[in-house]
């Protein structure tokens, strides 16, 4: 594989930590520069401290390593963002614009900017939500992602900066923990099952949301970034689907392996967020433009999640 210098911003996060390892294995450790606001002691590779609100620091690192590609994964998510709305807006927008501007100034070839199902609201068709649905996000996180999508398109149209983006559903993996999202329950529930704990769910049993297994999320990101430029027709952000399920459905799937597993429902403010999000996503544009196809459904994901987490917790005893 041809080497290129890649910078990941937010490399300690749920997605960033797994994506960093995958990019290292494709392009070589010497080509991947991970960054975040602190160094994770277990990290293996090249690492730089970057606070993405600091434009000078981003510029310096791009120049130091002749960076050609950036994955900007740092953001405050939907639930945490509601605790401090203005701070969330300032942070998410500042970091994103710094990355776009530094990429433009330093002639970075390609940028990945994640968007989210949080850009949709109750004015969209919430079953099989179309690519071009009306966007009326209800959270600051969603508002910042909807603005980010438009900025991405602006930088592409005005400056030719090749920014590519996916509207991720909830991402579920065994390697890392999410933080501050409305879909986080779907990771936590597997940990509770394997630890033989009763799971307290903050969404009600029938709240269906779009979700995706980590390996599909990583593969989609890399496939989008590797696609020829002429295949990228959407310059805001691509709808992407993996699977859709409710807490009751994931619970019943886990029960096939853990028949004594118990769940309790105690909904909180995250229920209100989830009620305004799509239940399922129409991703035919991504399928047509760059050949997207998910591999995992609830059953296949659950079997890997339980097996890997069992291994992890067994090692700890
Ligand atoms: N997983 C995210 C959240 O729940 C959605 O993008 O905030």
PDB file of C-alpha atoms and ligand atoms in Angstrom:
ATOM      1  CA  UNK A   1       0.000   0.000   0.000  1.00  0.00           C
ATOM      2  CA  UNK A   2       1.295   3.433  -0.930  1.00  0.00           C
ATOM      3  CA  UNK A   3       2.348   5.421   2.128  1.00  0.00           C
ATOM      4  CA  UNK A   4       0.917   8.838   2.944  1.00  0.00           C
ATOM      5  CA  UNK A   5       0.962  10.954   6.043  1.00  0.00           C
ATOM      6  CA  UNK A   6      -2.288  10.814   7.928  1.00  0.00           C
ATOM      7  CA  UNK A   7      -3.312  12.809  11.000  1.00  0.00           C
ATOM      8  CA  UNK A   8      -6.086  11.632  13.318  1.00  0.00           C
ATOM      9  CA  UNK A   9      -7.555  14.238  15.636  1.00  0.00           C
ATOM     10  CA  UNK A  10      -9.447  12.670  18.542  1.00  0.00           C
ATOM     11  CA  UNK A  11      -7.457   9.434  18.434  1.00  0.00           C
ATOM     12  CA  UNK A  12      -8.326   8.446  22.019  1.00  0.00           C
ATOM     13  CA  UNK A  13     -12.071   8.303  21.347  1.00  0.00           C
ATOM     14  CA  UNK A  14     -14.462   5.427  20.714  1.00  0.00           C
ATOM     15  CA  UNK A  15     -13.983   5.511  16.942  1.00  0.00           C
ATOM     16  CA  UNK A  16     -10.589   7.253  16.802  1.00  0.00           C
ATOM     17  CA  UNK A  17      -8.761   4.592  18.805  1.00  0.00           C
ATOM     18  CA  UNK A  18      -9.969   1.769  16.552  1.00  0.00           C
ATOM     19  CA  UNK A  19      -9.576   3.732  13.308  1.00  0.00           C
ATOM     20  CA  UNK A  20      -5.992   4.657  14.241  1.00  0.00           C
ATOM     21  CA  UNK A  21      -5.003   0.987  14.556  1.00  0.00           C
ATOM     22  CA  UNK A  22      -6.693   0.118  11.278  1.00  0.00           C
ATOM     23  CA  UNK A  23      -4.969   2.965   9.428  1.00  0.00           C
ATOM     24  CA  UNK A  24      -1.646   1.931  10.973  1.00  0.00           C
ATOM     25  CA  UNK A  25      -2.128  -1.587   9.674  1.00  0.00           C
ATOM     26  CA  UNK A  26      -3.020  -0.381   6.151  1.00  0.00           C
ATOM     27  CA  UNK A  27      -0.477   2.441   5.720  1.00  0.00           C
ATOM     28  CA  UNK A  28       2.223   1.557   8.286  1.00  0.00           C
ATOM     29  CA  UNK A  29       2.831   2.986  11.763  1.00  0.00           C
ATOM     30  CA  UNK A  30       5.301   5.519  10.405  1.00  0.00           C
ATOM     31  CA  UNK A  31       2.585   7.107   8.237  1.00  0.00           C
ATOM     32  CA  UNK A  32      -0.074   7.608  10.907  1.00  0.00           C
ATOM     33  CA  UNK A  33       0.088  10.448  13.423  1.00  0.00           C
ATOM     34  CA  UNK A  34      -2.415  10.079  16.229  1.00  0.00           C
ATOM     35  CA  UNK A  35      -3.378  13.102  18.301  1.00  0.00           C
ATOM     36  CA  UNK A  36      -5.615  14.001  21.207  1.00  0.00           C
ATOM     37  CA  UNK A  37      -5.544  16.207  24.286  1.00  0.00           C
ATOM     38  CA  UNK A  38      -3.641  13.581  26.273  1.00  0.00           C
ATOM     39  CA  UNK A  39      -1.528  10.526  25.509  1.00  0.00           C
ATOM     40  CA  UNK A  40      -3.118   7.172  26.294  1.00  0.00           C
ATOM     41  CA  UNK A  41      -0.371   5.184  28.081  1.00  0.00           C
ATOM     42  CA  UNK A  42      -1.086   2.050  26.034  1.00  0.00           C
ATOM     43  CA  UNK A  43      -0.791   3.802  22.690  1.00  0.00           C
ATOM     44  CA  UNK A  44       1.727   2.349  20.266  1.00  0.00           C
ATOM     45  CA  UNK A  45       2.833   4.616  17.416  1.00  0.00           C
ATOM     46  CA  UNK A  46       3.485   8.284  16.666  1.00  0.00           C
ATOM     47  CA  UNK A  47       1.498  10.618  18.904  1.00  0.00           C
ATOM     48  CA  UNK A  48       1.185  14.386  19.266  1.00  0.00           C
ATOM     49  CA  UNK A  49      -0.816  16.360  21.797  1.00  0.00           C
ATOM     50  CA  UNK A  50      -3.292  18.499  19.856  1.00  0.00           C
ATOM     51  CA  UNK A  51      -6.088  20.588  21.316  1.00  0.00           C
ATOM     52  CA  UNK A  52      -8.021  21.216  18.104  1.00  0.00           C
ATOM     53  CA  UNK A  53      -9.181  24.634  19.323  1.00  0.00           C
ATOM     54  CA  UNK A  54      -5.550  25.697  18.727  1.00  0.00           C
ATOM     55  CA  UNK A  55      -5.156  26.484  15.013  1.00  0.00           C
ATOM     56  CA  UNK A  56      -1.398  27.163  15.292  1.00  0.00           C
ATOM     57  CA  UNK A  57      -0.782  23.750  16.787  1.00  0.00           C
ATOM     58  CA  UNK A  58      -2.705  22.019  13.982  1.00  0.00           C
ATOM     59  CA  UNK A  59      -0.724  24.015  11.395  1.00  0.00           C
ATOM     60  CA  UNK A  60       2.566  23.077  13.083  1.00  0.00           C
ATOM     61  CA  UNK A  61       1.793  19.358  13.147  1.00  0.00           C
ATOM     62  CA  UNK A  62       0.604  19.346   9.528  1.00  0.00           C
ATOM     63  CA  UNK A  63       3.916  20.931   8.516  1.00  0.00           C
ATOM     64  CA  UNK A  64       6.083  18.812  10.801  1.00  0.00           C
ATOM     65  CA  UNK A  65       4.835  15.561   9.224  1.00  0.00           C
ATOM     66  CA  UNK A  66       3.791  16.825   5.741  1.00  0.00           C
ATOM     67  CA  UNK A  67       0.258  15.624   6.461  1.00  0.00           C
ATOM     68  CA  UNK A  68      -1.806  14.763   3.376  1.00  0.00           C
ATOM     69  CA  UNK A  69      -4.962  13.372   4.977  1.00  0.00           C
ATOM     70  CA  UNK A  70      -6.832  14.302   8.171  1.00  0.00           C
ATOM     71  CA  UNK A  71      -9.534  12.436  10.098  1.00  0.00           C
ATOM     72  CA  UNK A  72     -11.164  14.900  12.488  1.00  0.00           C
ATOM     73  CA  UNK A  73     -13.024  12.847  15.100  1.00  0.00           C
ATOM     74  CA  UNK A  74     -13.052  15.127  18.135  1.00  0.00           C
ATOM     75  CA  UNK A  75     -16.501  16.359  19.242  1.00  0.00           C
ATOM     76  CA  UNK A  76     -18.845  16.606  22.207  1.00  0.00           C
ATOM     77  CA  UNK A  77     -21.730  14.175  21.576  1.00  0.00           C
ATOM     78  CA  UNK A  78     -25.498  14.561  21.832  1.00  0.00           C
ATOM     79  CA  UNK A  79     -26.262  13.855  25.499  1.00  0.00           C
ATOM     80  CA  UNK A  80     -23.198  15.463  27.065  1.00  0.00           C
ATOM     81  CA  UNK A  81     -23.642  18.468  24.778  1.00  0.00           C
ATOM     82  CA  UNK A  82     -27.024  19.267  26.298  1.00  0.00           C
ATOM     83  CA  UNK A  83     -25.421  19.880  29.712  1.00  0.00           C
ATOM     84  CA  UNK A  84     -23.527  22.919  28.377  1.00  0.00           C
ATOM     85  CA  UNK A  85     -25.038  23.974  25.044  1.00  0.00           C
ATOM     86  CA  UNK A  86     -22.978  27.105  24.300  1.00  0.00           C
ATOM     87  CA  UNK A  87     -19.711  25.497  25.330  1.00  0.00           C
ATOM     88  CA  UNK A  88     -20.531  22.505  23.077  1.00  0.00           C
ATOM     89  CA  UNK A  89     -21.296  24.751  20.131  1.00  0.00           C
ATOM     90  CA  UNK A  90     -18.100  26.788  20.617  1.00  0.00           C
ATOM     91  CA  UNK A  91     -15.948  23.706  20.938  1.00  0.00           C
ATOM     92  CA  UNK A  92     -17.415  21.625  18.106  1.00  0.00           C
ATOM     93  CA  UNK A  93     -17.493  24.513  15.638  1.00  0.00           C
ATOM     94  CA  UNK A  94     -14.080  25.920  16.557  1.00  0.00           C
ATOM     95  CA  UNK A  95     -12.371  22.537  16.214  1.00  0.00           C
ATOM     96  CA  UNK A  96     -14.073  21.776  12.914  1.00  0.00           C
ATOM     97  CA  UNK A  97     -13.333  25.163  11.332  1.00  0.00           C
ATOM     98  CA  UNK A  98      -9.722  25.000  12.527  1.00  0.00           C
ATOM     99  CA  UNK A  99      -9.287  21.634  10.827  1.00  0.00           C
ATOM    100  CA  UNK A 100     -10.922  22.832   7.584  1.00  0.00           C
ATOM    101  CA  UNK A 101      -8.937  26.068   7.575  1.00  0.00           C
ATOM    102  CA  UNK A 102      -5.594  24.430   8.421  1.00  0.00           C
ATOM    103  CA  UNK A 103      -6.263  21.859   5.672  1.00  0.00           C
ATOM    104  CA  UNK A 104      -6.982  24.591   3.145  1.00  0.00           C
ATOM    105  CA  UNK A 105      -3.958  26.712   4.131  1.00  0.00           C
ATOM    106  CA  UNK A 106      -1.561  23.768   4.077  1.00  0.00           C
ATOM    107  CA  UNK A 107      -2.999  22.074   0.989  1.00  0.00           C
ATOM    108  CA  UNK A 108      -4.036  18.841   2.691  1.00  0.00           C
ATOM    109  CA  UNK A 109      -5.425  16.467   0.029  1.00  0.00           C
ATOM    110  CA  UNK A 110      -8.366  14.920   1.894  1.00  0.00           C
ATOM    111  CA  UNK A 111     -10.293  15.462   5.119  1.00  0.00           C
ATOM    112  CA  UNK A 112     -12.764  13.183   6.871  1.00  0.00           C
ATOM    113  CA  UNK A 113     -15.460  14.904   8.935  1.00  0.00           C
ATOM    114  CA  UNK A 114     -18.005  12.720  10.744  1.00  0.00           C
ATOM    115  CA  UNK A 115     -21.605  13.805  10.871  1.00  0.00           C
ATOM    116  CA  UNK A 116     -24.444  11.968  12.599  1.00  0.00           C
ATOM    117  CA  UNK A 117     -28.072  10.848  12.556  1.00  0.00           C
ATOM    118  CA  UNK A 118     -28.431  13.686  15.085  1.00  0.00           C
ATOM    119  CA  UNK A 119     -28.745  16.149  12.171  1.00  0.00           C
ATOM    120  CA  UNK A 120     -32.311  14.924  11.662  1.00  0.00           C
ATOM    121  CA  UNK A 121     -35.325  16.014  13.701  1.00  0.00           C
ATOM    122  CA  UNK A 122     -39.069  15.556  13.793  1.00  0.00           C
ATOM    123  CA  UNK A 123     -39.595  17.327  10.449  1.00  0.00           C
ATOM    124  CA  UNK A 124     -37.854  14.449   8.660  1.00  0.00           C
ATOM    125  CA  UNK A 125     -39.446  11.168   7.680  1.00  0.00           C
ATOM    126  CA  UNK A 126     -38.109   9.074  10.561  1.00  0.00           C
ATOM    127  CA  UNK A 127     -38.520   5.641   8.983  1.00  0.00           C
ATOM    128  CA  UNK A 128     -36.039   5.071   6.160  1.00  0.00           C
ATOM    129  CA  UNK A 129     -34.953   8.681   6.465  1.00  0.00           C
ATOM    130  CA  UNK A 130     -33.921   9.865   2.985  1.00  0.00           C
ATOM    131  CA  UNK A 131     -30.538  11.380   2.121  1.00  0.00           C
ATOM    132  CA  UNK A 132     -32.083  14.767   1.406  1.00  0.00           C
ATOM    133  CA  UNK A 133     -34.523  14.902   4.354  1.00  0.00           C
ATOM    134  CA  UNK A 134     -35.196  18.266   5.988  1.00  0.00           C
ATOM    135  CA  UNK A 135     -32.749  18.925   8.822  1.00  0.00           C
ATOM    136  CA  UNK A 136     -34.157  20.329  12.071  1.00  0.00           C
ATOM    137  CA  UNK A 137     -31.810  18.950  14.731  1.00  0.00           C
ATOM    138  CA  UNK A 138     -32.965  19.173  18.347  1.00  0.00           C
ATOM    139  CA  UNK A 139     -29.585  18.963  20.116  1.00  0.00           C
ATOM    140  CA  UNK A 140     -26.606  21.314  20.055  1.00  0.00           C
ATOM    141  CA  UNK A 141     -24.534  18.396  18.841  1.00  0.00           C
ATOM    142  CA  UNK A 142     -26.951  17.892  15.924  1.00  0.00           C
ATOM    143  CA  UNK A 143     -26.996  21.616  15.141  1.00  0.00           C
ATOM    144  CA  UNK A 144     -23.194  21.695  15.115  1.00  0.00           C
ATOM    145  CA  UNK A 145     -23.056  18.667  12.788  1.00  0.00           C
ATOM    146  CA  UNK A 146     -25.665  20.143  10.421  1.00  0.00           C
ATOM    147  CA  UNK A 147     -23.636  23.375  10.303  1.00  0.00           C
ATOM    148  CA  UNK A 148     -20.466  21.310   9.805  1.00  0.00           C
ATOM    149  CA  UNK A 149     -21.990  19.520   6.820  1.00  0.00           C
ATOM    150  CA  UNK A 150     -22.722  22.875   5.182  1.00  0.00           C
ATOM    151  CA  UNK A 151     -19.242  24.168   5.964  1.00  0.00           C
ATOM    152  CA  UNK A 152     -17.778  21.004   4.427  1.00  0.00           C
ATOM    153  CA  UNK A 153     -19.729  21.653   1.259  1.00  0.00           C
ATOM    154  CA  UNK A 154     -18.672  25.318   1.328  1.00  0.00           C
ATOM    155  CA  UNK A 155     -14.963  24.481   1.615  1.00  0.00           C
ATOM    156  CA  UNK A 156     -15.293  21.988  -1.229  1.00  0.00           C
ATOM    157  CA  UNK A 157     -17.189  24.367  -3.522  1.00  0.00           C
ATOM    158  CA  UNK A 158     -15.222  27.505  -2.731  1.00  0.00           C
ATOM    159  CA  UNK A 159     -11.696  26.139  -2.204  1.00  0.00           C
ATOM    160  CA  UNK A 160     -11.799  22.648  -3.708  1.00  0.00           C
ATOM    161  CA  UNK A 161     -10.922  21.069  -0.364  1.00  0.00           C
ATOM    162  CA  UNK A 162     -11.828  17.376  -0.639  1.00  0.00           C
ATOM    163  CA  UNK A 163     -13.832  16.882   2.570  1.00  0.00           C
ATOM    164  CA  UNK A 164     -15.771  13.610   2.847  1.00  0.00           C
ATOM    165  CA  UNK A 165     -18.384  12.808   5.450  1.00  0.00           C
ATOM    166  CA  UNK A 166     -20.699  10.125   6.823  1.00  0.00           C
ATOM    167  CA  UNK A 167     -23.770  10.520   9.035  1.00  0.00           C
ATOM    168  CA  UNK A 168     -22.867   7.799  11.498  1.00  0.00           C
ATOM    169  CA  UNK A 169     -25.562   5.923  13.356  1.00  0.00           C
ATOM    170  CA  UNK A 170     -24.783   4.705  16.916  1.00  0.00           C
ATOM    171  CA  UNK A 171     -21.506   2.787  16.812  1.00  0.00           C
ATOM    172  CA  UNK A 172     -21.069  -0.421  18.770  1.00  0.00           C
ATOM    173  CA  UNK A 173     -17.702  -2.023  19.395  1.00  0.00           C
ATOM    174  CA  UNK A 174     -15.941  -4.125  22.025  1.00  0.00           C
ATOM    175  CA  UNK A 175     -12.606  -2.289  21.718  1.00  0.00           C
ATOM    176  CA  UNK A 176     -13.580   1.079  23.205  1.00  0.00           C
ATOM    177  CA  UNK A 177     -16.315   2.857  25.162  1.00  0.00           C
ATOM    178  CA  UNK A 178     -18.473   5.666  23.810  1.00  0.00           C
ATOM    179  CA  UNK A 179     -18.876   8.797  25.900  1.00  0.00           C
ATOM    180  CA  UNK A 180     -21.806  11.181  26.164  1.00  0.00           C
ATOM    181  CA  UNK A 181     -24.027   9.863  23.371  1.00  0.00           C
ATOM    182  CA  UNK A 182     -27.691   8.844  23.209  1.00  0.00           C
ATOM    183  CA  UNK A 183     -26.849   5.510  21.577  1.00  0.00           C
ATOM    184  CA  UNK A 184     -24.283   4.543  24.263  1.00  0.00           C
ATOM    185  CA  UNK A 185     -26.717   2.136  25.948  1.00  0.00           C
ATOM    186  CA  UNK A 186     -26.211  -0.316  23.088  1.00  0.00           C
ATOM    187  CA  UNK A 187     -22.543  -0.732  24.055  1.00  0.00           C
ATOM    188  CA  UNK A 188     -23.095  -0.650  27.831  1.00  0.00           C
ATOM    189  CA  UNK A 189     -25.731  -3.399  27.672  1.00  0.00           C
ATOM    190  CA  UNK A 190     -23.185  -5.960  26.422  1.00  0.00           C
ATOM    191  CA  UNK A 191     -20.776  -5.105  29.240  1.00  0.00           C
ATOM    192  CA  UNK A 192     -23.549  -5.575  31.821  1.00  0.00           C
ATOM    193  CA  UNK A 193     -24.567  -8.929  30.350  1.00  0.00           C
ATOM    194  CA  UNK A 194     -21.021 -10.310  30.425  1.00  0.00           C
ATOM    195  CA  UNK A 195     -20.464  -9.008  33.976  1.00  0.00           C
ATOM    196  CA  UNK A 196     -23.765 -10.606  35.112  1.00  0.00           C
ATOM    197  CA  UNK A 197     -25.186  -7.258  36.154  1.00  0.00           C
ATOM    198  CA  UNK A 198     -28.772  -6.047  35.852  1.00  0.00           C
ATOM    199  CA  UNK A 199     -28.821  -3.475  33.051  1.00  0.00           C
ATOM    200  CA  UNK A 200     -30.519  -0.139  33.658  1.00  0.00           C
ATOM    201  CA  UNK A 201     -31.601   1.288  30.292  1.00  0.00           C
ATOM    202  CA  UNK A 202     -32.101   5.030  29.834  1.00  0.00           C
ATOM    203  CA  UNK A 203     -34.293   4.538  26.724  1.00  0.00           C
ATOM    204  CA  UNK A 204     -37.644   2.774  26.757  1.00  0.00           C
ATOM    205  CA  UNK A 205     -37.954  -0.760  25.475  1.00  0.00           C
ATOM    206  CA  UNK A 206     -39.409   0.087  22.040  1.00  0.00           C
ATOM    207  CA  UNK A 207     -37.188   3.015  21.009  1.00  0.00           C
ATOM    208  CA  UNK A 208     -35.680   1.909  17.728  1.00  0.00           C
ATOM    209  CA  UNK A 209     -32.491   3.665  16.545  1.00  0.00           C
ATOM    210  CA  UNK A 210     -30.063   3.167  13.659  1.00  0.00           C
ATOM    211  CA  UNK A 211     -26.845   1.447  14.780  1.00  0.00           C
ATOM    212  CA  UNK A 212     -23.696  -0.013  13.237  1.00  0.00           C
ATOM    213  CA  UNK A 213     -21.027  -2.500  14.283  1.00  0.00           C
ATOM    214  CA  UNK A 214     -17.586  -0.924  14.715  1.00  0.00           C
ATOM    215  CA  UNK A 215     -15.927  -2.949  11.970  1.00  0.00           C
ATOM    216  CA  UNK A 216     -18.569  -1.776   9.458  1.00  0.00           C
ATOM    217  CA  UNK A 217     -18.114   1.830  10.653  1.00  0.00           C
ATOM    218  CA  UNK A 218     -14.339   1.645  10.204  1.00  0.00           C
ATOM    219  CA  UNK A 219     -14.622  -0.057   6.829  1.00  0.00           C
ATOM    220  CA  UNK A 220     -17.162   2.511   5.597  1.00  0.00           C
ATOM    221  CA  UNK A 221     -14.863   5.363   6.592  1.00  0.00           C
ATOM    222  CA  UNK A 222     -11.852   3.892   4.826  1.00  0.00           C
ATOM    223  CA  UNK A 223     -13.861   2.917   1.731  1.00  0.00           C
ATOM    224  CA  UNK A 224     -15.277   6.429   1.470  1.00  0.00           C
ATOM    225  CA  UNK A 225     -11.812   7.963   1.815  1.00  0.00           C
ATOM    226  CA  UNK A 226     -10.306   5.581  -0.753  1.00  0.00           C
ATOM    227  CA  UNK A 227     -13.048   6.125  -3.345  1.00  0.00           C
ATOM    228  CA  UNK A 228     -12.123   7.987  -6.529  1.00  0.00           C
ATOM    229  CA  UNK A 229     -13.078  11.635  -6.220  1.00  0.00           C
ATOM    230  CA  UNK A 230     -15.581  11.444  -9.094  1.00  0.00           C
ATOM    231  CA  UNK A 231     -17.673   8.943  -7.101  1.00  0.00           C
ATOM    232  CA  UNK A 232     -18.239  11.392  -4.248  1.00  0.00           C
ATOM    233  CA  UNK A 233     -21.453  13.126  -5.219  1.00  0.00           C
ATOM    234  CA  UNK A 234     -22.578  14.265  -1.764  1.00  0.00           C
ATOM    235  CA  UNK A 235     -20.457  17.007  -0.252  1.00  0.00           C
ATOM    236  CA  UNK A 236     -22.533  17.572   2.866  1.00  0.00           C
ATOM    237  CA  UNK A 237     -22.625  14.064   4.379  1.00  0.00           C
ATOM    238  CA  UNK A 238     -23.715  10.573   3.350  1.00  0.00           C
ATOM    239  CA  UNK A 239     -26.562   8.695   5.031  1.00  0.00           C
ATOM    240  CA  UNK A 240     -25.277   5.302   6.136  1.00  0.00           C
ATOM    241  CA  UNK A 241     -27.197   2.342   7.521  1.00  0.00           C
ATOM    242  CA  UNK A 242     -26.096  -0.766   9.333  1.00  0.00           C
ATOM    243  CA  UNK A 243     -29.001  -2.122  11.376  1.00  0.00           C
ATOM    244  CA  UNK A 244     -31.886  -0.784  13.475  1.00  0.00           C
ATOM    245  CA  UNK A 245     -33.128  -2.184  16.771  1.00  0.00           C
ATOM    246  CA  UNK A 246     -34.798  -1.270  20.060  1.00  0.00           C
ATOM    247  CA  UNK A 247     -33.534  -1.986  23.602  1.00  0.00           C
ATOM    248  CA  UNK A 248     -36.008  -4.861  23.787  1.00  0.00           C
ATOM    249  CA  UNK A 249     -34.637  -6.415  20.590  1.00  0.00           C
ATOM    250  CA  UNK A 250     -30.976  -6.216  21.654  1.00  0.00           C
ATOM    251  CA  UNK A 251     -31.942  -7.530  25.106  1.00  0.00           C
ATOM    252  CA  UNK A 252     -33.692 -10.548  23.580  1.00  0.00           C
ATOM    253  CA  UNK A 253     -30.716 -11.220  21.334  1.00  0.00           C
ATOM    254  CA  UNK A 254     -28.337 -11.201  24.328  1.00  0.00           C
ATOM    255  CA  UNK A 255     -30.713 -13.434  26.274  1.00  0.00           C
ATOM    256  CA  UNK A 256     -30.165 -16.195  23.731  1.00  0.00           C
ATOM    257  CA  UNK A 257     -26.637 -16.504  25.225  1.00  0.00           C
ATOM    258  CA  UNK A 258     -27.370 -15.168  28.731  1.00  0.00           C
ATOM    259  CA  UNK A 259     -30.864 -16.462  29.604  1.00  0.00           C
ATOM    260  CA  UNK A 260     -30.765 -14.992  33.146  1.00  0.00           C
ATOM    261  CA  UNK A 261     -29.835 -11.488  31.989  1.00  0.00           C
ATOM    262  CA  UNK A 262     -32.180  -8.811  33.395  1.00  0.00           C
ATOM    263  CA  UNK A 263     -33.014  -5.319  32.151  1.00  0.00           C
ATOM    264  CA  UNK A 264     -34.751  -2.419  33.921  1.00  0.00           C
ATOM    265  CA  UNK A 265     -36.029   0.696  32.212  1.00  0.00           C
ATOM    266  CA  UNK A 266     -35.392   4.110  33.704  1.00  0.00           C
ATOM    267  CA  UNK A 267     -35.737   6.711  30.979  1.00  0.00           C
ATOM    268  CA  UNK A 268     -34.160  10.150  31.261  1.00  0.00           C
ATOM    269  CA  UNK A 269     -33.636  13.218  29.023  1.00  0.00           C
ATOM    270  CA  UNK A 270     -31.952  11.036  26.417  1.00  0.00           C
ATOM    271  CA  UNK A 271     -35.371   9.540  25.607  1.00  0.00           C
ATOM    272  CA  UNK A 272     -36.501  12.960  24.341  1.00  0.00           C
ATOM    273  CA  UNK A 273     -33.423  13.138  22.105  1.00  0.00           C
ATOM    274  CA  UNK A 274     -33.956   9.622  20.736  1.00  0.00           C
ATOM    275  CA  UNK A 275     -37.658  10.266  20.036  1.00  0.00           C
ATOM    276  CA  UNK A 276     -36.688  12.873  17.426  1.00  0.00           C
ATOM    277  CA  UNK A 277     -34.068  10.729  15.671  1.00  0.00           C
ATOM    278  CA  UNK A 278     -34.610   8.386  12.726  1.00  0.00           C
ATOM    279  CA  UNK A 279     -35.565   4.779  13.404  1.00  0.00           C
ATOM    280  CA  UNK A 280     -33.941   3.640  10.193  1.00  0.00           C
ATOM    281  CA  UNK A 281     -31.903   5.221   7.417  1.00  0.00           C
ATOM    282  CA  UNK A 282     -32.096   5.077   3.630  1.00  0.00           C
ATOM    283  CA  UNK A 283     -28.483   4.829   2.460  1.00  0.00           C
ATOM    284  CA  UNK A 284     -28.978   4.033  -1.225  1.00  0.00           C
ATOM    285  CA  UNK A 285     -26.945   7.062  -2.310  1.00  0.00           C
ATOM    286  CA  UNK A 286     -23.849   5.719  -0.473  1.00  0.00           C
ATOM    287  CA  UNK A 287     -24.503   2.262  -1.933  1.00  0.00           C
ATOM    288  CA  UNK A 288     -24.782   3.680  -5.458  1.00  0.00           C
ATOM    289  CA  UNK A 289     -21.975   6.245  -5.316  1.00  0.00           C
ATOM    290  CA  UNK A 290     -19.182   4.319  -3.613  1.00  0.00           C
ATOM    291  CA  UNK A 291     -20.515   0.811  -3.177  1.00  0.00           C
ATOM    292  CA  UNK A 292     -21.359   0.842   0.539  1.00  0.00           C
ATOM    293  CA  UNK A 293     -22.737  -2.418   1.968  1.00  0.00           C
ATOM    294  CA  UNK A 294     -22.917  -3.324   5.665  1.00  0.00           C
ATOM    295  CA  UNK A 295     -21.834  -6.821   6.745  1.00  0.00           C
ATOM    296  CA  UNK A 296     -23.197  -7.075  10.282  1.00  0.00           C
ATOM    297  CA  UNK A 297     -26.718  -7.433  11.641  1.00  0.00           C
ATOM    298  CA  UNK A 298     -27.865  -7.644  15.270  1.00  0.00           C
ATOM    299  CA  UNK A 299     -27.293 -11.401  15.528  1.00  0.00           C
ATOM    300  CA  UNK A 300     -23.790 -11.491  14.049  1.00  0.00           C
ATOM    301  CA  UNK A 301     -22.728  -8.379  15.977  1.00  0.00           C
ATOM    302  CA  UNK A 302     -24.050  -9.757  19.271  1.00  0.00           C
ATOM    303  CA  UNK A 303     -22.143 -12.987  18.976  1.00  0.00           C
ATOM    304  CA  UNK A 304     -18.817 -11.152  18.428  1.00  0.00           C
ATOM    305  CA  UNK A 305     -19.522  -8.552  21.130  1.00  0.00           C
ATOM    306  CA  UNK A 306     -20.262 -11.222  23.747  1.00  0.00           C
ATOM    307  CA  UNK A 307     -17.317 -13.396  22.784  1.00  0.00           C
ATOM    308  CA  UNK A 308     -14.787 -10.527  22.793  1.00  0.00           C
ATOM    309  CA  UNK A 309     -16.059  -8.971  26.017  1.00  0.00           C
ATOM    310  CA  UNK A 310     -16.051 -12.367  27.741  1.00  0.00           C
ATOM    311  CA  UNK A 311     -12.386 -12.740  26.757  1.00  0.00           C
ATOM    312  CA  UNK A 312     -11.628  -9.236  28.007  1.00  0.00           C
ATOM    313  CA  UNK A 313     -13.276  -9.656  31.413  1.00  0.00           C
ATOM    314  CA  UNK A 314     -11.862 -13.190  31.877  1.00  0.00           C
ATOM    315  CA  UNK A 315      -8.361 -11.780  31.382  1.00  0.00           C
ATOM    316  CA  UNK A 316      -8.987  -9.236  34.136  1.00  0.00           C
ATOM    317  CA  UNK A 317      -9.771 -11.844  36.845  1.00  0.00           C
TER     318      UNK A 317
HETATM  319  N1  LIG B   1     -23.749   8.194  18.820  1.00  0.00           N
HETATM  320  C1  LIG B   1     -24.017   9.597  18.717  1.00  0.00           C
HETATM  321  C2  LIG B   1     -24.765  10.079  19.903  1.00  0.00           C
HETATM  322  O1  LIG B   1     -25.506   9.309  20.467  1.00  0.00           O
HETATM  323  C3  LIG B   1     -24.822   9.857  17.474  1.00  0.00           C
HETATM  324  O2  LIG B   1     -24.007  10.362  16.511  1.00  0.00           O
HETATM  325  O3  LIG B   1     -24.638  11.213  20.241  1.00  0.00           O
END
